[in-house]
Every structure is written in structure tokens, then in C-alpha cells.
PDB file of C-alpha atoms in Angstrom:
ATOM      1  CA  ARG A   1     105.190 105.182  35.774  1.00 69.00           C
ATOM      2  CA  LYS A   2     105.481 106.206  39.410  1.00 77.00           C
ATOM      3  CA  GLU A   3     102.556 108.054  40.939  1.00 89.00           C
ATOM      4  CA  VAL A   4     104.756 110.934  42.043  1.00 94.00           C
ATOM      5  CA  GLU A   5     108.112 111.608  40.417  1.00 94.00           C
ATOM      6  CA  GLN A   6     110.957 113.943  41.227  1.00 95.00           C
ATOM      7  CA  ASP A   7     114.390 114.477  39.766  1.00 92.00           C
ATOM      8  CA  PRO A   8     116.661 113.045  42.481  1.00 91.00           C
ATOM      9  CA  GLY A   9     119.424 115.561  41.733  1.00 91.00           C
ATOM     10  CA  PRO A  10     121.635 116.568  43.321  1.00 95.00           C
ATOM     11  CA  PHE A  11     121.203 120.141  42.227  1.00 95.00           C
ATOM     12  CA  ASN A  12     124.448 121.973  42.922  1.00 96.00           C
ATOM     13  CA  VAL A  13     123.680 125.673  43.081  1.00 96.00           C
ATOM     14  CA  PRO A  14     125.840 128.658  44.060  1.00 97.00           C
ATOM     15  CA  GLU A  15     124.707 130.707  46.991  1.00 98.00           C
ATOM     16  CA  GLY A  16     122.424 133.543  45.967  1.00 98.00           C
ATOM     17  CA  ALA A  17     121.168 131.842  42.837  1.00 97.00           C
ATOM     18  CA  THR A  18     117.595 130.917  42.051  1.00 97.00           C
ATOM     19  CA  VAL A  19     116.720 127.260  41.772  1.00 96.00           C
ATOM     20  CA  ALA A  20     113.536 125.525  40.751  1.00 96.00           C
ATOM     21  CA  PHE A  21     112.462 121.941  40.677  1.00 92.00           C
ATOM     22  CA  ASN A  22     109.314 120.121  39.713  1.00 96.00           C
ATOM     23  CA  CYS A  23     107.302 117.197  40.897  1.00 97.00           C
ATOM     24  CA  THR A  24     104.983 115.380  38.494  1.00 97.00           C
ATOM     25  CA  TYR A  25     101.965 113.336  39.522  1.00 95.00           C
ATOM     26  CA  SER A  26     100.061 110.782  37.510  1.00 94.00           C
ATOM     27  CA  ASN A  27      96.586 110.870  39.027  1.00 90.00           C
ATOM     28  CA  SER A  28      94.490 113.691  37.629  1.00 89.00           C
ATOM     29  CA  ALA A  29      92.164 113.354  40.629  1.00 88.00           C
ATOM     30  CA  SER A  30      94.911 114.635  42.951  1.00 90.00           C
ATOM     31  CA  GLN A  31      93.606 117.415  45.122  1.00 89.00           C
ATOM     32  CA  SER A  32      96.166 118.428  47.719  1.00 92.00           C
ATOM     33  CA  PHE A  33      99.847 119.076  47.199  1.00 95.00           C
ATOM     34  CA  PHE A  34     102.719 119.725  49.553  1.00 96.00           C
ATOM     35  CA  TRP A  35     106.418 120.443  49.660  1.00 97.00           C
ATOM     36  CA  TYR A  36     108.453 119.086  52.560  1.00 97.00           C
ATOM     37  CA  ARG A  37     112.048 119.685  53.478  1.00 97.00           C
ATOM     38  CA  GLN A  38     114.189 116.968  54.998  1.00 96.00           C
ATOM     39  CA  ASP A  39     117.606 117.634  56.445  1.00 95.00           C
ATOM     40  CA  CYS A  40     120.130 114.827  56.758  1.00 92.00           C
ATOM     41  CA  ARG A  41     119.183 112.459  59.587  1.00 89.00           C
ATOM     42  CA  LYS A  42     116.086 114.481  60.436  1.00 94.00           C
ATOM     43  CA  GLU A  43     112.391 114.015  59.897  1.00 95.00           C
ATOM     44  CA  PRO A  44     110.560 115.675  56.983  1.00 96.00           C
ATOM     45  CA  LYS A  45     109.103 119.052  57.830  1.00 96.00           C
ATOM     46  CA  LEU A  46     106.283 120.764  56.016  1.00 96.00           C
ATOM     47  CA  LEU A  47     107.621 123.618  53.924  1.00 96.00           C
ATOM     48  CA  MET A  48     104.431 124.725  52.253  1.00 95.00           C
ATOM     49  CA  SER A  49     101.120 123.566  50.936  1.00 93.00           C
ATOM     50  CA  VAL A  50     100.533 124.246  47.255  1.00 94.00           C
ATOM     51  CA  TYR A  51      97.311 125.985  46.346  1.00 84.00           C
ATOM     52  CA  SER A  52      95.685 126.266  42.952  1.00 88.00           C
ATOM     53  CA  SER A  53      96.513 129.952  42.814  1.00 87.00           C
ATOM     54  CA  GLY A  54     100.090 129.338  43.848  1.00 88.00           C
ATOM     55  CA  ASN A  55     101.582 130.627  47.044  1.00 93.00           C
ATOM     56  CA  GLU A  56     104.640 132.419  48.238  1.00 95.00           C
ATOM     57  CA  ASP A  57     106.432 132.412  51.559  1.00 94.00           C
ATOM     58  CA  GLY A  58     109.431 134.690  51.625  1.00 96.00           C
ATOM     59  CA  ARG A  59     112.002 133.342  49.187  1.00 97.00           C
ATOM     60  CA  PHE A  60     109.909 130.277  48.396  1.00 97.00           C
ATOM     61  CA  THR A  61     107.216 130.093  45.739  1.00 97.00           C
ATOM     62  CA  ALA A  62     105.130 127.038  45.003  1.00 97.00           C
ATOM     63  CA  GLN A  63     102.920 126.622  41.966  1.00 96.00           C
ATOM     64  CA  LEU A  64     100.493 124.045  40.662  1.00 96.00           C
ATOM     65  CA  ASN A  65     100.006 123.251  36.990  1.00 95.00           C
ATOM     66  CA  ARG A  66      96.971 121.002  36.751  1.00 94.00           C
ATOM     67  CA  ALA A  67      97.000 120.796  32.970  1.00 94.00           C
ATOM     68  CA  SER A  68     100.488 119.316  32.936  1.00 95.00           C
ATOM     69  CA  GLN A  69     100.096 117.637  36.326  1.00 95.00           C
ATOM     70  CA  TYR A  70     103.069 118.994  38.170  1.00 96.00           C
ATOM     71  CA  ILE A  71     103.919 121.228  41.068  1.00 97.00           C
ATOM     72  CA  SER A  72     106.992 123.383  41.284  1.00 97.00           C
ATOM     73  CA  LEU A  73     109.109 124.926  43.995  1.00 97.00           C
ATOM     74  CA  LEU A  74     111.171 128.029  43.351  1.00 97.00           C
ATOM     75  CA  ILE A  75     113.810 129.201  45.796  1.00 98.00           C
ATOM     76  CA  ARG A  76     115.191 132.685  45.285  1.00 98.00           C
ATOM     77  CA  ASP A  77     118.423 134.089  46.727  1.00 98.00           C
ATOM     78  CA  SER A  78     119.403 130.635  47.931  1.00 98.00           C
ATOM     79  CA  LYS A  79     121.200 130.294  51.257  1.00 98.00           C
ATOM     80  CA  LEU A  80     123.633 127.656  52.441  1.00 98.00           C
ATOM     81  CA  SER A  81     120.971 126.605  54.923  1.00 97.00           C
ATOM     82  CA  ASP A  82     118.627 125.705  52.065  1.00 98.00           C
ATOM     83  CA  SER A  83     120.736 122.612  51.409  1.00 98.00           C
ATOM     84  CA  ALA A  84     118.415 119.688  52.048  1.00 97.00           C
ATOM     85  CA  THR A  85     116.257 117.134  50.301  1.00 96.00           C
ATOM     86  CA  TYR A  86     112.911 118.454  49.109  1.00 97.00           C
ATOM     87  CA  LEU A  87     110.050 115.977  49.031  1.00 97.00           C
ATOM     88  CA  CYS A  88     106.751 116.500  47.334  1.00 97.00           C
ATOM     89  CA  ALA A  89     103.568 114.794  48.501  1.00 95.00           C
ATOM     90  CA  VAL A  90     100.196 114.450  46.841  1.00 94.00           C
ATOM     91  CA  ASN A  91      96.764 113.486  48.123  1.00 90.00           C
ATOM     92  CA  ILE A  92      94.209 112.172  45.638  1.00 80.00           C
ATOM     93  CA  GLY A  93      91.286 113.045  47.809  1.00 71.00           C
ATOM     94  CA  SER A  94      89.614 109.647  47.949  1.00 65.00           C
ATOM     95  CA  ASN A  95      91.472 108.865  51.136  1.00 69.00           C
ATOM     96  CA  TYR A  96      93.633 110.556  53.660  1.00 75.00           C
ATOM     97  CA  GLN A  97      96.994 109.180  52.565  1.00 84.00           C
ATOM     98  CA  LEU A  98      99.819 111.112  50.993  1.00 90.00           C
ATOM     99  CA  ILE A  99     101.757 109.737  48.045  1.00 91.00           C
ATOM    100  CA  TRP A 100     105.405 110.737  48.318  1.00 94.00           C
ATOM    101  CA  GLY A 101     108.042 111.542  45.770  1.00 94.00           C
ATOM    102  CA  ALA A 102     111.556 110.222  46.258  1.00 93.00           C
ATOM    103  CA  GLY A 103     112.925 113.698  46.883  1.00 95.00           C
ATOM    104  CA  THR A 104     115.283 116.138  45.183  1.00 96.00           C
ATOM    105  CA  LYS A 105     118.604 116.790  46.830  1.00 96.00           C
ATOM    106  CA  LEU A 106     119.720 120.414  46.813  1.00 97.00           C
ATOM    107  CA  ILE A 107     123.253 121.506  47.633  1.00 97.00           C
ATOM    108  CA  ILE A 108     123.967 125.201  47.960  1.00 97.00           C
ATOM    109  CA  LYS A 109     127.642 126.024  47.570  1.00 97.00           C
ATOM    110  CA  PRO A 110     129.413 129.139  48.841  1.00 95.00           C
TER     111      PRO A 110
ATOM    112  CA  SER B   1     101.160 121.978  64.650  1.00 76.00           C
ATOM    113  CA  ALA B   2     101.202 119.061  67.065  1.00 86.00           C
ATOM    114  CA  VAL B   3     104.330 118.181  69.000  1.00 93.00           C
ATOM    115  CA  ILE B   4     105.270 114.565  68.404  1.00 97.00           C
ATOM    116  CA  SER B   5     107.807 112.517  70.304  1.00 97.00           C
ATOM    117  CA  GLN B   6     109.153 109.067  69.633  1.00 98.00           C
ATOM    118  CA  LYS B   7     110.980 106.602  71.833  1.00 97.00           C
ATOM    119  CA  PRO B   8     113.578 105.270  71.496  1.00 98.00           C
ATOM    120  CA  SER B   9     115.417 107.682  69.233  1.00 97.00           C
ATOM    121  CA  ARG B  10     117.767 104.928  68.182  1.00 97.00           C
ATOM    122  CA  ASP B  11     118.560 101.330  69.004  1.00 97.00           C
ATOM    123  CA  ILE B  12     120.871  98.541  67.992  1.00 97.00           C
ATOM    124  CA  CYS B  13     119.242  95.141  68.195  1.00 97.00           C
ATOM    125  CA  GLN B  14     120.137  91.525  67.611  1.00 97.00           C
ATOM    126  CA  ARG B  15     118.430  89.594  64.855  1.00 97.00           C
ATOM    127  CA  GLY B  16     115.444  87.582  65.976  1.00 97.00           C
ATOM    128  CA  THR B  17     114.459  90.048  68.683  1.00 97.00           C
ATOM    129  CA  SER B  18     111.626  92.589  68.660  1.00 98.00           C
ATOM    130  CA  LEU B  19     111.536  96.325  69.294  1.00 98.00           C
ATOM    131  CA  THR B  20     108.546  98.451  70.193  1.00 98.00           C
ATOM    132  CA  ILE B  21     108.589 102.088  69.164  1.00 98.00           C
ATOM    133  CA  GLN B  22     106.349 104.580  70.908  1.00 98.00           C
ATOM    134  CA  CYS B  23     104.800 107.692  69.409  1.00 98.00           C
ATOM    135  CA  GLN B  24     103.237 110.318  71.657  1.00 98.00           C
ATOM    136  CA  VAL B  25     101.351 113.402  70.468  1.00 97.00           C
ATOM    137  CA  ASP B  26     100.563 116.424  72.626  1.00 95.00           C
ATOM    138  CA  SER B  27      97.015 116.723  71.284  1.00 93.00           C
ATOM    139  CA  GLN B  28      94.282 114.401  70.105  1.00 93.00           C
ATOM    140  CA  VAL B  29      94.595 113.443  66.459  1.00 92.00           C
ATOM    141  CA  THR B  30      92.456 111.211  64.327  1.00 89.00           C
ATOM    142  CA  MET B  31      94.942 110.146  61.702  1.00 89.00           C
ATOM    143  CA  MET B  32      98.268 108.632  62.668  1.00 94.00           C
ATOM    144  CA  PHE B  33     100.647 106.836  60.354  1.00 96.00           C
ATOM    145  CA  TRP B  34     103.801 104.755  60.561  1.00 98.00           C
ATOM    146  CA  TYR B  35     106.458 105.057  57.877  1.00 97.00           C
ATOM    147  CA  ARG B  36     109.801 103.486  57.135  1.00 97.00           C
ATOM    148  CA  GLN B  37     112.626 105.321  55.432  1.00 95.00           C
ATOM    149  CA  GLN B  38     115.704 103.482  54.305  1.00 91.00           C
ATOM    150  CA  PRO B  39     118.952 105.467  53.827  1.00 84.00           C
ATOM    151  CA  GLY B  40     118.757 107.677  50.762  1.00 81.00           C
ATOM    152  CA  GLN B  41     115.209 106.592  50.013  1.00 86.00           C
ATOM    153  CA  SER B  42     111.839 108.220  50.299  1.00 86.00           C
ATOM    154  CA  LEU B  43     109.102 107.424  52.760  1.00 93.00           C
ATOM    155  CA  THR B  44     107.285 104.108  52.629  1.00 94.00           C
ATOM    156  CA  LEU B  45     103.963 103.917  54.419  1.00 95.00           C
ATOM    157  CA  ILE B  46     103.731 100.855  56.642  1.00 97.00           C
ATOM    158  CA  ALA B  47     100.233 101.317  58.018  1.00 96.00           C
ATOM    159  CA  THR B  48      97.580 103.664  59.285  1.00 94.00           C
ATOM    160  CA  ALA B  49      97.092 103.344  63.028  1.00 94.00           C
ATOM    161  CA  ASN B  50      93.364 103.346  63.747  1.00 88.00           C
ATOM    162  CA  GLN B  51      92.118 104.188  67.197  1.00 88.00           C
ATOM    163  CA  GLY B  52      90.093 101.371  68.675  1.00 84.00           C
ATOM    164  CA  SER B  53      90.486  99.019  65.733  1.00 86.00           C
ATOM    165  CA  GLU B  54      93.097  97.103  63.807  1.00 90.00           C
ATOM    166  CA  ALA B  55      95.639  99.057  61.805  1.00 93.00           C
ATOM    167  CA  THR B  56      95.332  99.265  58.027  1.00 94.00           C
ATOM    168  CA  TYR B  57      98.464  97.845  56.445  1.00 96.00           C
ATOM    169  CA  GLU B  58      99.940  98.708  53.087  1.00 93.00           C
ATOM    170  CA  SER B  59     100.963  96.123  50.542  1.00 93.00           C
ATOM    171  CA  GLY B  60     104.070  94.293  51.664  1.00 94.00           C
ATOM    172  CA  PHE B  61     103.515  94.859  55.371  1.00 96.00           C
ATOM    173  CA  VAL B  62     101.693  92.443  57.667  1.00 96.00           C
ATOM    174  CA  ILE B  63     100.402  92.572  61.197  1.00 97.00           C
ATOM    175  CA  ASP B  64     102.496  89.643  62.389  1.00 97.00           C
ATOM    176  CA  LYS B  65     105.687  91.453  61.465  1.00 98.00           C
ATOM    177  CA  PHE B  66     104.617  94.993  62.387  1.00 98.00           C
ATOM    178  CA  PRO B  67     101.921  94.873  65.064  1.00 97.00           C
ATOM    179  CA  ILE B  68     100.524  98.307  65.858  1.00 97.00           C
ATOM    180  CA  SER B  69      98.552  99.527  68.816  1.00 96.00           C
ATOM    181  CA  ARG B  70      96.490 102.715  69.059  1.00 96.00           C
ATOM    182  CA  PRO B  71      94.832 102.743  72.448  1.00 94.00           C
ATOM    183  CA  ASN B  72      93.803 106.412  72.297  1.00 94.00           C
ATOM    184  CA  LEU B  73      94.013 109.540  70.150  1.00 94.00           C
ATOM    185  CA  THR B  74      97.421 110.647  71.433  1.00 95.00           C
ATOM    186  CA  PHE B  75      99.490 107.468  71.453  1.00 96.00           C
ATOM    187  CA  SER B  76     100.545 104.597  69.222  1.00 97.00           C
ATOM    188  CA  THR B  77     103.172 101.898  69.163  1.00 97.00           C
ATOM    189  CA  LEU B  78     104.801 100.014  66.312  1.00 98.00           C
ATOM    190  CA  THR B  79     106.588  96.749  67.004  1.00 98.00           C
ATOM    191  CA  VAL B  80     109.173  95.389  64.614  1.00 98.00           C
ATOM    192  CA  SER B  81     109.089  91.648  65.258  1.00 98.00           C
ATOM    193  CA  ASN B  82     111.651  88.906  64.672  1.00 97.00           C
ATOM    194  CA  MET B  83     114.062  91.454  63.278  1.00 97.00           C
ATOM    195  CA  SER B  84     116.582  90.839  60.527  1.00 97.00           C
ATOM    196  CA  PRO B  85     119.274  93.185  59.179  1.00 96.00           C
ATOM    197  CA  GLU B  86     116.871  94.130  56.356  1.00 95.00           C
ATOM    198  CA  ASP B  87     114.701  95.845  58.981  1.00 97.00           C
ATOM    199  CA  SER B  88     117.466  98.370  59.656  1.00 96.00           C
ATOM    200  CA  SER B  89     115.865 101.685  58.828  1.00 97.00           C
ATOM    201  CA  ILE B  90     114.409 104.856  60.241  1.00 97.00           C
ATOM    202  CA  TYR B  91     110.855 104.456  61.509  1.00 98.00           C
ATOM    203  CA  LEU B  92     108.699 107.572  61.634  1.00 98.00           C
ATOM    204  CA  CYS B  93     105.260 108.253  62.977  1.00 98.00           C
ATOM    205  CA  SER B  94     103.199 111.083  61.606  1.00 97.00           C
ATOM    206  CA  VAL B  95      99.887 112.759  62.344  1.00 95.00           C
ATOM    207  CA  GLU B  96      97.589 114.537  59.941  1.00 90.00           C
ATOM    208  CA  ASP B  97      95.530 117.653  60.418  1.00 86.00           C
ATOM    209  CA  LEU B  98      92.255 118.579  58.790  1.00 83.00           C
ATOM    210  CA  LYS B  99      94.124 120.115  55.851  1.00 83.00           C
ATOM    211  CA  ILE B 100      95.764 116.746  55.089  1.00 84.00           C
ATOM    212  CA  GLU B 101      99.101 118.193  56.190  1.00 90.00           C
ATOM    213  CA  GLN B 102     101.261 115.622  57.925  1.00 93.00           C
ATOM    214  CA  PHE B 103     103.687 116.279  60.733  1.00 95.00           C
ATOM    215  CA  PHE B 104     106.364 113.837  61.721  1.00 97.00           C
ATOM    216  CA  GLY B 105     107.986 112.636  64.873  1.00 97.00           C
ATOM    217  CA  PRO B 106     111.783 112.772  65.068  1.00 97.00           C
ATOM    218  CA  GLY B 107     112.131 109.147  64.022  1.00 97.00           C
ATOM    219  CA  THR B 108     113.665 105.999  65.470  1.00 98.00           C
ATOM    220  CA  ARG B 109     116.918 104.859  63.909  1.00 97.00           C
ATOM    221  CA  LEU B 110     117.057 101.069  64.074  1.00 97.00           C
ATOM    222  CA  THR B 111     120.113  98.961  63.356  1.00 97.00           C
ATOM    223  CA  VAL B 112     119.772  95.192  63.372  1.00 97.00           C
ATOM    224  CA  LEU B 113     122.938  93.165  63.648  1.00 96.00           C
TER     225      LEU B 113
END
């Protein structure tokens, strides 16, 4: 089992819809969680950190479920510009490294 | 967040040659990393660039193939040595803040013929 797993997609979603995807992690000692966005031929960019209480930034909501060991990302009222690959990253706390998921590709269609 | 630049942005190289990639940060950072990302794949950590000491390499990566320098807290280089077509990839440097958030340079797109 991979340490961090994501559904590769692609998720094909009509504009304006709500889309959610998860990222599961295997190490229960994981302490820090992140969602990154990567556009084609660009570097990953931090979208949001995921806190225990969950957090929201505009149309984006991230949540952590420690019991089931996954994090989720919800995008409401999706825009064409949301089309990208979404990577999750996890830190287990014993060192400074991030463990990366393979990414979920999202395609928003008009 | 820190502003990170990389040079070159892209290069096409002949097999057997070496390429050195530079990563410059606009502020002092403790943690700096080098990643490789093959087309359609996720990020693979090559090594952690340690200031003033040898880099810490991940499994499958060795210093002879990927020598790294970190002369100060704002700069690092990664060399891809004796290149083969399998080394064609995007190479990214990243820095980490105190919240373990990582920020990436724009990447170097390498093609080896």
C-alpha cells in the first residue's frame, strides 16, 4: 500500500458543479497535511494547509478525518480555471519531508 | 512566501554530458529540497540539500549521479551527471517554512537526446 494515495481521475465536471476528492494516508503518526495545485507544465503551488478543525478559503474547503486517515478537498461552484492536478502531501512529523500523492486530475467543462 | 528562481528553465543535452541547475531564493531558508517529476507522474524527492554539509539522498539516488551543493542559505545547485535519455524530466527545487509548507521554483525541463 502506498503511503499517500489519490484517485488519479480525471474528474470531468461541468462548470458550476461541486466536486470533492480524497487523499488517504497510511501512517497514523501523520501530523501535517496539505493540498497543492499543479497546472500543466507549471510547478506545484500550495492551495491550502489542512487543519484538524478543517478550513475554508472561498470556494475551497479542506477537511481531515483522522479516524479514517484521509483528507478531502471540496470545490464549490467550480470554474474553468480550476482545471488542474491536485496533489496532496503529508508530513509524519518525525522529519521535515513531505510524502506526496500522485495527484488527481480535474477537468472543468463549460 | 519566498521567491524562488531556477536556471536554466529548460535545456536539451546530449547523452554523456552533465548539466548543473541553480536554485536561488530571495530569503534565507533552512530546508531546501530537490525533486524530479516525470511527465504525468508525481514528485520524487531526490535529496535534501544541507547547508555546509553533504546532501541527504533518497533511496535510488546517489551523489555521484546527482551531486548537490549548498554553499549558503539562499542558494543550491543540482548537477545531473553523465546524462542518459532516462534523465529527461522536470527538476524542481523547493524550500520549506516553519509550518512545513513547501514552495517550489518554476522547474527546469531537461531533455536528453
